[in-house]
Amino acid sequence: MDKWKFETLAIHAGLEPDPSTGAVMTPIYQSSTFRQTTIGEHLGYEYGRTNNPTRSALEANLAALEGGARGLAFASGMAAVDCVLHLLEPGDAILAVSDLYGGTFRIFEQIFEKYGLKILYSQELPPVNLDLVPRLIWIETPTNPLLRLFDIQAISTWADTLDPRPIVCVDNTFATPYLQQPLMLGADLVLHSTTKYLGGHSDVVGGALVSRDDGLAEELAFIQNAVGAIPGPLDCFLVLRGIKTLAVRMDRHASNAALIAGFLENRGEVASVHYPTSTAHPQADLAARQMRSGGGMVSFLHAGGPAAARSFVESTRVFTLAESLGGVESLIEIPAAMTHASTLGSELAVDPALIRLSVGIEAIEDLLEDLRQAFQSS
Ligand SMILES: *Cc1c(COP(=O)(O)O)cnc(C)c1O
């Protein structure tokens, strides 16, 4: 199995035809408890919070896709973030990139800071100077919503020089393991909101962690079971089904997004465009090294300011005005007013004229035409 390529692993890793019926698709084991023949004697499953066969299949599949020792599935991406933060103790510091998913910023600031965690944000990683050794380094790359990149390999190598070595965690939601595999670049932990590209159809909320080594996975699995923010079997099934088409979807998301980035770069109404592999991106070299393609997210600054941006996002017909990302359908939003509202007034605040696109897999002609008519009618 180790020799299989990504596309094959996505469809087969962790999945066996059901031993009792031969069902090719992993069944939805909708059972909260499992029979013990004598006390402590069972087929590997006792209680549904601790594990469940549908969830185990998803967790094994995720581990294979990221090349990790073990995967863990959660009820949401935020539940996965919460699990990682439970590794820390009062007084520990987190060093995070300064362009972050709004919910991650919110859980740092409004939930965990009061338990004595110190959170530092840096524009540059490795940072220019460092006052204390963090216990956890938090990377998003590409970042949300500015699509900035961080060099996972360089940061992991730098982490090796610190004593004690911090845990390097990469939120890989935007890239997915098809485009970028952080554990292969030296990170310890990968996080996903499976709600996004892994699920891929905007029909499930879920999260995941994949750990490079068993020791850390063991600690996280303990927290997963002790805290209990686990996904139900139907949700696990939906994510597994989504993952099977991840590679073909990502190729189409990325080719559509690259064409849209090029289109936007030539519009007078647009002040700047953010897309990782665009020649205008200051880190296009790193994108080429670290990612298979630029992915499906594009953001741009409307030259007409916040009011024009607002009118624009209310004028599209194929792009739906909605939060979230990574589904087959195209979505549009204003991060400052929607996904990133919690960063308002903070050092992470986003320009209110910035528009974020989650480019779907519709026909590119229809997507371009929709943007064209929205510029004209807004
Ligand atoms: C959506 C998202 C999350 C949170 O995931 P939920 O499934 O919504 O809880 C975390 N990180 C990134 C980058 C996201 O886009």
JSON list of N, CA and C and ligand atoms in Angstrom, two decimals, residues 76-78 101 104 140 144 171 173-174 193 195-196 205-206 325, ligand 1:
[
{"chain": "A", "resi": 76, "resn": "SER", "atom": "N", "xyz": [-15.71, 18.74, 14.40]},
{"chain": "A", "resi": 76, "resn": "SER", "atom": "CA", "xyz": [-15.52, 19.94, 13.57]},
{"chain": "A", "resi": 76, "resn": "SER", "atom": "C", "xyz": [-14.03, 20.25, 13.53]},
{"chain": "A", "resi": 77, "resn": "GLY", "atom": "N", "xyz": [-13.67, 21.17, 12.64]},
{"chain": "A", "resi": 77, "resn": "GLY", "atom": "CA", "xyz": [-12.29, 21.62, 12.63]},
{"chain": "A", "resi": 77, "resn": "GLY", "atom": "C", "xyz": [-11.91, 22.26, 13.96]},
{"chain": "A", "resi": 78, "resn": "MET", "atom": "N", "xyz": [-12.85, 23.03, 14.53]},
{"chain": "A", "resi": 78, "resn": "MET", "atom": "CA", "xyz": [-12.56, 23.70, 15.80]},
{"chain": "A", "resi": 78, "resn": "MET", "atom": "C", "xyz": [-12.39, 22.69, 16.94]},
{"chain": "A", "resi": 101, "resn": "TYR", "atom": "N", "xyz": [-7.18, 31.72, 10.36]},
{"chain": "A", "resi": 101, "resn": "TYR", "atom": "CA", "xyz": [-8.63, 31.50, 10.34]},
{"chain": "A", "resi": 101, "resn": "TYR", "atom": "C", "xyz": [-9.25, 32.18, 11.56]},
{"chain": "A", "resi": 104, "resn": "THR", "atom": "N", "xyz": [-9.91, 30.16, 14.74]},
{"chain": "A", "resi": 104, "resn": "THR", "atom": "CA", "xyz": [-8.69, 29.76, 15.46]},
{"chain": "A", "resi": 104, "resn": "THR", "atom": "C", "xyz": [-8.22, 30.92, 16.33]},
{"chain": "A", "resi": 140, "resn": "GLU", "atom": "N", "xyz": [-0.59, 28.26, 9.29]},
{"chain": "A", "resi": 140, "resn": "GLU", "atom": "CA", "xyz": [-1.55, 28.06, 8.21]},
{"chain": "A", "resi": 140, "resn": "GLU", "atom": "C", "xyz": [-0.80, 28.43, 6.96]},
{"chain": "A", "resi": 144, "resn": "ASN", "atom": "N", "xyz": [-5.45, 32.19, 5.39]},
{"chain": "A", "resi": 144, "resn": "ASN", "atom": "CA", "xyz": [-6.83, 32.56, 5.14]},
{"chain": "A", "resi": 144, "resn": "ASN", "atom": "C", "xyz": [-7.04, 33.95, 5.76]},
{"chain": "A", "resi": 171, "resn": "ASP", "atom": "N", "xyz": [-2.18, 23.79, 9.89]},
{"chain": "A", "resi": 171, "resn": "ASP", "atom": "CA", "xyz": [-3.57, 23.71, 9.45]},
{"chain": "A", "resi": 171, "resn": "ASP", "atom": "C", "xyz": [-3.53, 23.59, 7.92]},
{"chain": "A", "resi": 173, "resn": "THR", "atom": "N", "xyz": [-5.98, 22.82, 5.87]},
{"chain": "A", "resi": 173, "resn": "THR", "atom": "CA", "xyz": [-7.33, 22.86, 5.30]},
{"chain": "A", "resi": 173, "resn": "THR", "atom": "C", "xyz": [-7.36, 23.43, 3.87]},
{"chain": "A", "resi": 174, "resn": "PHE", "atom": "N", "xyz": [-6.63, 24.52, 3.64]},
{"chain": "A", "resi": 174, "resn": "PHE", "atom": "CA", "xyz": [-6.68, 25.16, 2.32]},
{"chain": "A", "resi": 174, "resn": "PHE", "atom": "C", "xyz": [-5.98, 24.31, 1.25]},
{"chain": "A", "resi": 193, "resn": "SER", "atom": "N", "xyz": [-10.03, 21.10, 8.70]},
{"chain": "A", "resi": 193, "resn": "SER", "atom": "CA", "xyz": [-11.47, 21.21, 8.77]},
{"chain": "A", "resi": 193, "resn": "SER", "atom": "C", "xyz": [-11.94, 20.35, 7.60]},
{"chain": "A", "resi": 195, "resn": "THR", "atom": "N", "xyz": [-14.79, 19.77, 6.87]},
{"chain": "A", "resi": 195, "resn": "THR", "atom": "CA", "xyz": [-15.95, 20.48, 6.34]},
{"chain": "A", "resi": 195, "resn": "THR", "atom": "C", "xyz": [-15.66, 21.03, 4.94]},
{"chain": "A", "resi": 196, "resn": "LYS", "atom": "N", "xyz": [-14.41, 21.31, 4.67]},
{"chain": "A", "resi": 196, "resn": "LYS", "atom": "CA", "xyz": [-14.03, 22.04, 3.47]},
{"chain": "A", "resi": 196, "resn": "LYS", "atom": "C", "xyz": [-13.70, 21.06, 2.33]},
{"chain": "A", "resi": 205, "resn": "VAL", "atom": "N", "xyz": [-20.02, 18.82, 8.59]},
{"chain": "A", "resi": 205, "resn": "VAL", "atom": "CA", "xyz": [-19.04, 19.57, 9.40]},
{"chain": "A", "resi": 205, "resn": "VAL", "atom": "C", "xyz": [-18.16, 18.55, 10.10]},
{"chain": "A", "resi": 206, "resn": "GLY", "atom": "N", "xyz": [-16.84, 18.70, 9.97]},
{"chain": "A", "resi": 206, "resn": "GLY", "atom": "CA", "xyz": [-15.94, 17.74, 10.61]},
{"chain": "A", "resi": 206, "resn": "GLY", "atom": "C", "xyz": [-14.53, 18.28, 10.70]},
{"chain": "A", "resi": 325, "resn": "LEU", "atom": "N", "xyz": [-15.97, 27.14, 2.51]},
{"chain": "A", "resi": 325, "resn": "LEU", "atom": "CA", "xyz": [-15.16, 27.01, 1.31]},
{"chain": "A", "resi": 325, "resn": "LEU", "atom": "C", "xyz": [-14.97, 25.53, 1.02]},
{"chain": "B", "resi": 1, "resn": "LIG", "atom": "C1", "xyz": [-13.16, 26.26, 8.57]},
{"chain": "B", "resi": 1, "resn": "LIG", "atom": "C2", "xyz": [-11.77, 26.27, 9.07]},
{"chain": "B", "resi": 1, "resn": "LIG", "atom": "C3", "xyz": [-11.47, 25.83, 10.36]},
{"chain": "B", "resi": 1, "resn": "LIG", "atom": "C4", "xyz": [-12.55, 25.42, 11.35]},
{"chain": "B", "resi": 1, "resn": "LIG", "atom": "O1", "xyz": [-13.24, 24.28, 10.93]},
{"chain": "B", "resi": 1, "resn": "LIG", "atom": "P1", "xyz": [-14.80, 23.98, 11.27]},
{"chain": "B", "resi": 1, "resn": "LIG", "atom": "O2", "xyz": [-15.01, 22.68, 10.60]},
{"chain": "B", "resi": 1, "resn": "LIG", "atom": "O3", "xyz": [-15.61, 25.10, 10.70]},
{"chain": "B", "resi": 1, "resn": "LIG", "atom": "O4", "xyz": [-14.91, 23.90, 12.75]},
{"chain": "B", "resi": 1, "resn": "LIG", "atom": "C5", "xyz": [-10.14, 25.82, 10.75]},
{"chain": "B", "resi": 1, "resn": "LIG", "atom": "N1", "xyz": [-9.16, 26.24, 9.90]},
{"chain": "B", "resi": 1, "resn": "LIG", "atom": "C6", "xyz": [-9.42, 26.66, 8.65]},
{"chain": "B", "resi": 1, "resn": "LIG", "atom": "C7", "xyz": [-8.29, 27.11, 7.78]},
{"chain": "B", "resi": 1, "resn": "LIG", "atom": "C8", "xyz": [-10.73, 26.70, 8.20]},
{"chain": "B", "resi": 1, "resn": "LIG", "atom": "O5", "xyz": [-10.98, 27.15, 6.96]}
]
